PDB file of C-alpha atoms in Angstrom:
ATOM      1  CA  LYS W   1     -15.234   9.368  10.185  1.00  0.00           C
ATOM      2  CA  ALA W   2     -12.869   6.937  11.850  1.00  0.00           C
ATOM      3  CA  GLY W   3     -10.063   5.514   9.776  1.00  0.00           C
ATOM      4  CA  VAL W   4      -8.762   1.989   9.527  1.00  0.00           C
ATOM      5  CA  THR W   5      -7.823   0.639  12.933  1.00  0.00           C
ATOM      6  CA  GLN W   6      -5.226  -2.058  13.371  1.00  0.00           C
ATOM      7  CA  THR W   7      -4.478  -3.708  16.676  1.00  0.00           C
ATOM      8  CA  PRO W   8      -2.097  -4.213  18.260  1.00  0.00           C
ATOM      9  CA  ARG W   9       0.435  -1.668  16.986  1.00  0.00           C
ATOM     10  CA  TYR W  10       3.433  -3.637  18.167  1.00  0.00           C
ATOM     11  CA  LEU W  11       3.913  -7.295  18.925  1.00  0.00           C
ATOM     12  CA  ILE W  12       6.870  -9.425  19.928  1.00  0.00           C
ATOM     13  CA  LYS W  13       6.552 -13.179  19.563  1.00  0.00           C
ATOM     14  CA  THR W  14       8.845 -16.173  19.820  1.00  0.00           C
ATOM     15  CA  ARG W  15       9.582 -18.541  16.954  1.00  0.00           C
ATOM     16  CA  GLY W  16       7.026 -21.303  16.755  1.00  0.00           C
ATOM     17  CA  GLN W  17       4.230 -19.291  18.338  1.00  0.00           C
ATOM     18  CA  GLN W  18       1.168 -18.097  16.536  1.00  0.00           C
ATOM     19  CA  VAL W  19      -0.245 -14.586  16.284  1.00  0.00           C
ATOM     20  CA  THR W  20      -3.535 -12.923  15.388  1.00  0.00           C
ATOM     21  CA  LEU W  21      -3.752  -9.405  14.038  1.00  0.00           C
ATOM     22  CA  SER W  22      -6.939  -7.404  13.814  1.00  0.00           C
ATOM     23  CA  CYS W  23      -8.212  -4.800  11.378  1.00  0.00           C
ATOM     24  CA  SER W  24     -11.367  -2.706  11.610  1.00  0.00           C
ATOM     25  CA  PRO W  25     -12.165  -1.032   8.284  1.00  0.00           C
ATOM     26  CA  ILE W  26     -13.817   2.301   7.686  1.00  0.00           C
ATOM     27  CA  SER W  27     -17.514   2.132   8.363  1.00  0.00           C
ATOM     28  CA  GLY W  28     -19.351   1.041   5.225  1.00  0.00           C
ATOM     29  CA  HIS W  29     -16.289  -0.468   3.601  1.00  0.00           C
ATOM     30  CA  ARG W  30     -16.756  -4.123   2.780  1.00  0.00           C
ATOM     31  CA  SER W  31     -13.333  -4.992   1.412  1.00  0.00           C
ATOM     32  CA  VAL W  32     -10.267  -5.589   3.550  1.00  0.00           C
ATOM     33  CA  SER W  33      -6.828  -6.360   2.154  1.00  0.00           C
ATOM     34  CA  TRP W  34      -3.668  -7.347   3.961  1.00  0.00           C
ATOM     35  CA  TYR W  35      -0.101  -6.585   2.958  1.00  0.00           C
ATOM     36  CA  GLN W  36       3.257  -7.520   4.407  1.00  0.00           C
ATOM     37  CA  GLN W  37       6.035  -4.947   4.272  1.00  0.00           C
ATOM     38  CA  THR W  38       9.672  -5.864   4.803  1.00  0.00           C
ATOM     39  CA  PRO W  39      12.889  -4.043   3.891  1.00  0.00           C
ATOM     40  CA  GLY W  40      13.980  -6.881   1.616  1.00  0.00           C
ATOM     41  CA  GLN W  41      10.753  -7.782  -0.177  1.00  0.00           C
ATOM     42  CA  GLY W  42       8.873  -4.493   0.000  1.00  0.00           C
ATOM     43  CA  LEU W  43       5.079  -4.559  -0.016  1.00  0.00           C
ATOM     44  CA  GLN W  44       3.540  -7.909  -0.791  1.00  0.00           C
ATOM     45  CA  PHE W  45      -0.115  -8.817  -1.056  1.00  0.00           C
ATOM     46  CA  LEU W  46      -1.382 -11.400   1.411  1.00  0.00           C
ATOM     47  CA  PHE W  47      -5.132 -11.645   0.814  1.00  0.00           C
ATOM     48  CA  GLU W  48      -8.327  -9.736   0.201  1.00  0.00           C
ATOM     49  CA  TYR W  49     -11.771 -10.267   1.666  1.00  0.00           C
ATOM     50  CA  PHE W  50     -15.116  -8.925   0.577  1.00  0.00           C
ATOM     51  CA  SER W  51     -18.324  -9.646   2.458  1.00  0.00           C
ATOM     52  CA  GLU W  52     -16.676 -12.492   4.376  1.00  0.00           C
ATOM     53  CA  THR W  53     -15.346 -14.165   1.222  1.00  0.00           C
ATOM     54  CA  GLN W  54     -11.702 -14.399   0.302  1.00  0.00           C
ATOM     55  CA  ARG W  55     -11.482 -13.185  -3.277  1.00  0.00           C
ATOM     56  CA  ASN W  56      -7.750 -13.420  -3.743  1.00  0.00           C
ATOM     57  CA  LYS W  57      -4.682 -14.754  -1.963  1.00  0.00           C
ATOM     58  CA  GLY W  58      -1.046 -13.869  -2.489  1.00  0.00           C
ATOM     59  CA  ASN W  59       1.891 -16.203  -2.712  1.00  0.00           C
ATOM     60  CA  PHE W  60       2.382 -16.963   0.976  1.00  0.00           C
ATOM     61  CA  PRO W  61       2.550 -20.318   2.747  1.00  0.00           C
ATOM     62  CA  GLY W  62      -0.498 -21.819   4.371  1.00  0.00           C
ATOM     63  CA  ARG W  63       0.728 -20.616   7.777  1.00  0.00           C
ATOM     64  CA  PHE W  64      -0.797 -17.292   6.814  1.00  0.00           C
ATOM     65  CA  SER W  65      -4.558 -17.223   6.984  1.00  0.00           C
ATOM     66  CA  GLY W  66      -7.296 -14.721   7.451  1.00  0.00           C
ATOM     67  CA  ARG W  67     -10.983 -14.223   7.793  1.00  0.00           C
ATOM     68  CA  GLN W  68     -13.568 -11.513   7.709  1.00  0.00           C
ATOM     69  CA  PHE W  69     -16.573 -11.175   9.953  1.00  0.00           C
ATOM     70  CA  SER W  70     -20.084 -10.012   9.145  1.00  0.00           C
ATOM     71  CA  ASN W  71     -19.261  -6.511  10.415  1.00  0.00           C
ATOM     72  CA  SER W  72     -16.346  -6.390   7.918  1.00  0.00           C
ATOM     73  CA  ARG W  73     -13.700  -6.565  10.598  1.00  0.00           C
ATOM     74  CA  SER W  74     -10.880  -8.843   9.584  1.00  0.00           C
ATOM     75  CA  GLU W  75      -8.248 -10.888  11.307  1.00  0.00           C
ATOM     76  CA  MET W  76      -5.127 -12.487   9.995  1.00  0.00           C
ATOM     77  CA  ASN W  77      -3.330 -15.331  11.676  1.00  0.00           C
ATOM     78  CA  VAL W  78       0.200 -16.546  11.317  1.00  0.00           C
ATOM     79  CA  SER W  79       1.016 -19.918  12.823  1.00  0.00           C
ATOM     80  CA  THR W  80       4.403 -21.429  13.608  1.00  0.00           C
ATOM     81  CA  LEU W  81       6.145 -18.098  13.411  1.00  0.00           C
ATOM     82  CA  GLU W  82       9.529 -17.830  11.742  1.00  0.00           C
ATOM     83  CA  LEU W  83      12.116 -15.079  12.064  1.00  0.00           C
ATOM     84  CA  GLY W  84      11.370 -14.065   8.483  1.00  0.00           C
ATOM     85  CA  ASP W  85       7.797 -13.216   9.433  1.00  0.00           C
ATOM     86  CA  SER W  86       9.042 -10.104  11.205  1.00  0.00           C
ATOM     87  CA  ALA W  87       7.436  -7.284   9.275  1.00  0.00           C
ATOM     88  CA  LEU W  88       4.979  -4.440   9.244  1.00  0.00           C
ATOM     89  CA  TYR W  89       1.547  -5.859   8.441  1.00  0.00           C
ATOM     90  CA  LEU W  90      -0.746  -3.365   6.806  1.00  0.00           C
ATOM     91  CA  CYS W  91      -4.462  -3.548   6.386  1.00  0.00           C
ATOM     92  CA  ALA W  92      -6.369  -1.579   3.776  1.00  0.00           C
ATOM     93  CA  SER W  93     -10.081  -1.063   3.424  1.00  0.00           C
ATOM     94  CA  SER W  94     -12.145  -0.019   0.447  1.00  0.00           C
ATOM     95  CA  LEU W  95     -15.738  -0.041  -0.686  1.00  0.00           C
ATOM     96  CA  GLY W  96     -14.692  -2.911  -2.895  1.00  0.00           C
ATOM     97  CA  ILE W  97     -17.744  -2.796  -5.091  1.00  0.00           C
ATOM     98  CA  ASP W  98     -16.543  -0.912  -8.143  1.00  0.00           C
ATOM     99  CA  ARG W  99     -12.911  -0.654  -9.149  1.00  0.00           C
ATOM    100  CA  VAL W 100     -13.470   2.757 -10.669  1.00  0.00           C
ATOM    101  CA  ASN W 101     -13.259   5.591  -8.171  1.00  0.00           C
ATOM    102  CA  TYR W 102     -12.572   3.468  -5.163  1.00  0.00           C
ATOM    103  CA  GLY W 103      -9.319   3.698  -3.354  1.00  0.00           C
ATOM    104  CA  TYR W 104      -7.616   1.893  -0.555  1.00  0.00           C
ATOM    105  CA  THR W 105      -7.278   3.464   2.885  1.00  0.00           C
ATOM    106  CA  PHE W 106      -4.538   1.986   4.987  1.00  0.00           C
ATOM    107  CA  GLY W 107      -4.200   1.562   8.702  1.00  0.00           C
ATOM    108  CA  SER W 108      -1.024   2.377  10.617  1.00  0.00           C
ATOM    109  CA  GLY W 109       0.004  -1.244  10.649  1.00  0.00           C
ATOM    110  CA  THR W 110       1.057  -3.834  13.178  1.00  0.00           C
ATOM    111  CA  ARG W 111       4.789  -4.199  13.685  1.00  0.00           C
ATOM    112  CA  LEU W 112       5.499  -7.876  14.363  1.00  0.00           C
ATOM    113  CA  THR W 113       8.892  -8.896  15.648  1.00  0.00           C
ATOM    114  CA  VAL W 114       9.720 -12.585  15.906  1.00  0.00           C
ATOM    115  CA  VAL W 115      12.615 -13.480  18.208  1.00  0.00           C
TER     116      VAL W 115
ATOM    117  CA  ALA R   1       3.469  -9.904 -15.919  1.00  0.00           C
ATOM    118  CA  GLN R   2       2.230  -6.861 -14.093  1.00  0.00           C
ATOM    119  CA  SER R   3       4.955  -4.838 -12.407  1.00  0.00           C
ATOM    120  CA  VAL R   4       5.882  -1.403 -11.158  1.00  0.00           C
ATOM    121  CA  THR R   5       9.376   0.043 -11.275  1.00  0.00           C
ATOM    122  CA  GLN R   6      10.632   2.959  -9.277  1.00  0.00           C
ATOM    123  CA  PRO R   7      14.185   3.366 -10.523  1.00  0.00           C
ATOM    124  CA  ASP R   8      15.384   5.696  -7.777  1.00  0.00           C
ATOM    125  CA  ILE R   9      15.874   4.178  -4.333  1.00  0.00           C
ATOM    126  CA  HIS R  10      16.867   7.508  -2.788  1.00  0.00           C
ATOM    127  CA  ILE R  11      16.474  11.079  -3.963  1.00  0.00           C
ATOM    128  CA  THR R  12      17.922  14.124  -2.221  1.00  0.00           C
ATOM    129  CA  VAL R  13      16.380  17.511  -2.901  1.00  0.00           C
ATOM    130  CA  SER R  14      16.982  20.906  -1.363  1.00  0.00           C
ATOM    131  CA  GLU R  15      14.079  22.483   0.457  1.00  0.00           C
ATOM    132  CA  GLY R  16      12.189  24.728  -1.940  1.00  0.00           C
ATOM    133  CA  ALA R  17      13.412  22.897  -5.024  1.00  0.00           C
ATOM    134  CA  SER R  18      11.174  21.001  -7.408  1.00  0.00           C
ATOM    135  CA  LEU R  19      10.710  17.252  -7.243  1.00  0.00           C
ATOM    136  CA  GLU R  20       9.985  14.483  -9.702  1.00  0.00           C
ATOM    137  CA  LEU R  21       9.742  10.846  -8.669  1.00  0.00           C
ATOM    138  CA  ARG R  22       9.674   8.307 -11.453  1.00  0.00           C
ATOM    139  CA  CYS R  23       7.339   5.372 -11.836  1.00  0.00           C
ATOM    140  CA  ASN R  24       7.037   2.952 -14.740  1.00  0.00           C
ATOM    141  CA  TYR R  25       4.461   0.223 -14.932  1.00  0.00           C
ATOM    142  CA  SER R  26       3.804  -2.873 -16.948  1.00  0.00           C
ATOM    143  CA  TYR R  27       0.134  -3.707 -17.304  1.00  0.00           C
ATOM    144  CA  GLY R  28      -1.858  -5.052 -20.198  1.00  0.00           C
ATOM    145  CA  ALA R  29      -5.103  -3.154 -19.823  1.00  0.00           C
ATOM    146  CA  THR R  30      -5.936   0.404 -18.786  1.00  0.00           C
ATOM    147  CA  PRO R  31      -4.054   0.830 -15.533  1.00  0.00           C
ATOM    148  CA  TYR R  32      -5.422   2.228 -12.338  1.00  0.00           C
ATOM    149  CA  LEU R  33      -2.448   3.955 -10.749  1.00  0.00           C
ATOM    150  CA  PHE R  34      -1.722   5.287  -7.307  1.00  0.00           C
ATOM    151  CA  TRP R  35       0.902   7.174  -5.390  1.00  0.00           C
ATOM    152  CA  TYR R  36       1.155   6.655  -1.645  1.00  0.00           C
ATOM    153  CA  VAL R  37       3.433   8.219   0.952  1.00  0.00           C
ATOM    154  CA  GLN R  38       4.715   6.561   4.100  1.00  0.00           C
ATOM    155  CA  SER R  39       6.307   8.388   7.014  1.00  0.00           C
ATOM    156  CA  PRO R  40       8.613   6.370   9.275  1.00  0.00           C
ATOM    157  CA  GLY R  41       6.731   3.798  11.314  1.00  0.00           C
ATOM    158  CA  GLN R  42       3.428   4.778   9.767  1.00  0.00           C
ATOM    159  CA  GLY R  43       0.940   3.353   7.345  1.00  0.00           C
ATOM    160  CA  LEU R  44       0.402   4.463   3.776  1.00  0.00           C
ATOM    161  CA  GLN R  45      -1.412   7.648   2.857  1.00  0.00           C
ATOM    162  CA  LEU R  46      -2.942   8.088  -0.575  1.00  0.00           C
ATOM    163  CA  LEU R  47      -1.555  11.111  -2.421  1.00  0.00           C
ATOM    164  CA  LEU R  48      -3.435  10.726  -5.690  1.00  0.00           C
ATOM    165  CA  LYS R  49      -4.879   8.224  -8.111  1.00  0.00           C
ATOM    166  CA  TYR R  50      -5.489   7.905 -11.827  1.00  0.00           C
ATOM    167  CA  PHE R  51      -8.332   5.898 -13.297  1.00  0.00           C
ATOM    168  CA  SER R  52      -9.154   7.616 -16.579  1.00  0.00           C
ATOM    169  CA  GLY R  53      -9.687  10.998 -18.159  1.00  0.00           C
ATOM    170  CA  ASP R  54      -7.335  13.903 -17.679  1.00  0.00           C
ATOM    171  CA  THR R  55      -3.785  12.615 -17.650  1.00  0.00           C
ATOM    172  CA  LEU R  56      -2.622  15.245 -15.170  1.00  0.00           C
ATOM    173  CA  VAL R  57      -3.901  14.361 -11.739  1.00  0.00           C
ATOM    174  CA  GLN R  58      -3.882  16.645  -8.731  1.00  0.00           C
ATOM    175  CA  GLY R  59      -3.432  15.234  -5.265  1.00  0.00           C
ATOM    176  CA  ILE R  60      -3.062  16.292  -1.695  1.00  0.00           C
ATOM    177  CA  LYS R  61      -0.167  18.264  -0.213  1.00  0.00           C
ATOM    178  CA  GLY R  62       0.515  20.021  -3.524  1.00  0.00           C
ATOM    179  CA  PHE R  63       1.487  16.884  -5.433  1.00  0.00           C
ATOM    180  CA  GLU R  64       0.514  16.075  -8.984  1.00  0.00           C
ATOM    181  CA  ALA R  65       1.235  13.205 -11.345  1.00  0.00           C
ATOM    182  CA  GLU R  66       1.114  12.805 -15.079  1.00  0.00           C
ATOM    183  CA  PHE R  67       0.032   9.600 -16.786  1.00  0.00           C
ATOM    184  CA  LYS R  68       1.838   8.937 -20.060  1.00  0.00           C
ATOM    185  CA  ARG R  69       0.564   5.822 -21.753  1.00  0.00           C
ATOM    186  CA  SER R  70       3.183   5.922 -24.515  1.00  0.00           C
ATOM    187  CA  GLN R  71       5.951   5.816 -21.904  1.00  0.00           C
ATOM    188  CA  SER R  72       4.120   3.585 -19.403  1.00  0.00           C
ATOM    189  CA  SER R  73       4.918   6.175 -16.780  1.00  0.00           C
ATOM    190  CA  PHE R  74       3.147   7.884 -13.923  1.00  0.00           C
ATOM    191  CA  ASN R  75       5.647  10.334 -12.472  1.00  0.00           C
ATOM    192  CA  LEU R  76       4.967  12.289  -9.311  1.00  0.00           C
ATOM    193  CA  ARG R  77       5.864  15.968  -9.130  1.00  0.00           C
ATOM    194  CA  LYS R  78       5.868  18.842  -6.709  1.00  0.00           C
ATOM    195  CA  PRO R  79       7.004  22.356  -7.603  1.00  0.00           C
ATOM    196  CA  SER R  80       8.545  23.199  -4.227  1.00  0.00           C
ATOM    197  CA  VAL R  81       9.289  20.659  -1.503  1.00  0.00           C
ATOM    198  CA  HIS R  82       9.084  21.259   2.215  1.00  0.00           C
ATOM    199  CA  TRP R  83      11.068  19.525   4.943  1.00  0.00           C
ATOM    200  CA  SER R  84       7.849  17.755   5.968  1.00  0.00           C
ATOM    201  CA  ASP R  85       7.788  15.974   2.592  1.00  0.00           C
ATOM    202  CA  ALA R  86      10.687  13.759   3.677  1.00  0.00           C
ATOM    203  CA  ALA R  87       9.231  10.257   3.564  1.00  0.00           C
ATOM    204  CA  GLU R  88       9.086   7.180   1.367  1.00  0.00           C
ATOM    205  CA  TYR R  89       6.926   7.287  -1.723  1.00  0.00           C
ATOM    206  CA  PHE R  90       5.334   4.275  -3.353  1.00  0.00           C
ATOM    207  CA  CYS R  91       3.798   3.912  -6.766  1.00  0.00           C
ATOM    208  CA  ALA R  92       1.258   1.137  -7.269  1.00  0.00           C
ATOM    209  CA  VAL R  93      -0.948  -0.286  -9.984  1.00  0.00           C
ATOM    210  CA  ASP R  94      -4.257  -1.951  -9.310  1.00  0.00           C
ATOM    211  CA  GLY R  95      -3.621  -5.411 -10.640  1.00  0.00           C
ATOM    212  CA  SER R  96      -6.163  -8.026 -11.440  1.00  0.00           C
ATOM    213  CA  ASN R  97      -7.983  -9.757  -8.628  1.00  0.00           C
ATOM    214  CA  TYR R  98      -8.251  -7.004  -6.071  1.00  0.00           C
ATOM    215  CA  GLN R  99      -4.607  -6.477  -5.251  1.00  0.00           C
ATOM    216  CA  LEU R 100      -2.180  -3.625  -5.549  1.00  0.00           C
ATOM    217  CA  ILE R 101       1.193  -4.237  -7.156  1.00  0.00           C
ATOM    218  CA  TRP R 102       3.841  -2.017  -5.664  1.00  0.00           C
ATOM    219  CA  GLY R 103       7.070  -0.414  -6.658  1.00  0.00           C
ATOM    220  CA  ALA R 104      10.026  -0.734  -4.322  1.00  0.00           C
ATOM    221  CA  GLY R 105       9.621   2.836  -3.107  1.00  0.00           C
ATOM    222  CA  THR R 106      11.712   5.990  -3.296  1.00  0.00           C
ATOM    223  CA  LYS R 107      13.035   7.551  -0.133  1.00  0.00           C
ATOM    224  CA  LEU R 108      12.977  11.323  -0.316  1.00  0.00           C
ATOM    225  CA  ILE R 109      15.600  13.219   1.654  1.00  0.00           C
ATOM    226  CA  ILE R 110      15.292  16.974   2.036  1.00  0.00           C
ATOM    227  CA  LYS R 111      18.422  19.094   2.412  1.00  0.00           C
ATOM    228  CA  PRO R 112      17.935  22.252   4.461  1.00  0.00           C
TER     229      PRO R 112
END
């Protein structure tokens, strides 16, 4: 079955602009999580959605937002981009129903560069 | 606070030699633990996970990990590495509230 699909793979934006990243989870998975990966801070949790509801949010400013649609696809948005937002943004999907025996499957990520 | 420590930033191993990557965690309850691998420019691939039961867990690509509660460790091992194993390896614990808490990663370099 198809894996987790993230689009676009690469993105270059200018400071002050906004950006939307997309994630399509594995079919049947209802949970989507987002992570930011940078060389300095490593992997940091952004937020998690399950059945269109945000269940948890990481310690990021309000410029970072997300949503999940009824088909479980998710988008994240970053407004007023800063240079420090340059990162690899990873999406992970899981069944999300039972913590035991579920695992997270990651997409290949979107590489965002802010200039 | 929940945390994961991978004490080795880089490890260099000769091809064919054995490998052990260290991971220590801090978590109050029974931890759910993971090892992921990331090739350059790629996403994260799950190698193995531990939820309960047998403390020696087998994963893909010939990797295994041993959970030791007394040492709060979940070290990853492979008896004989291949050049294709060169990558970055991340240990993670499933924290509360549907998030993974990550170690800083260990970059594995394979000497021919």
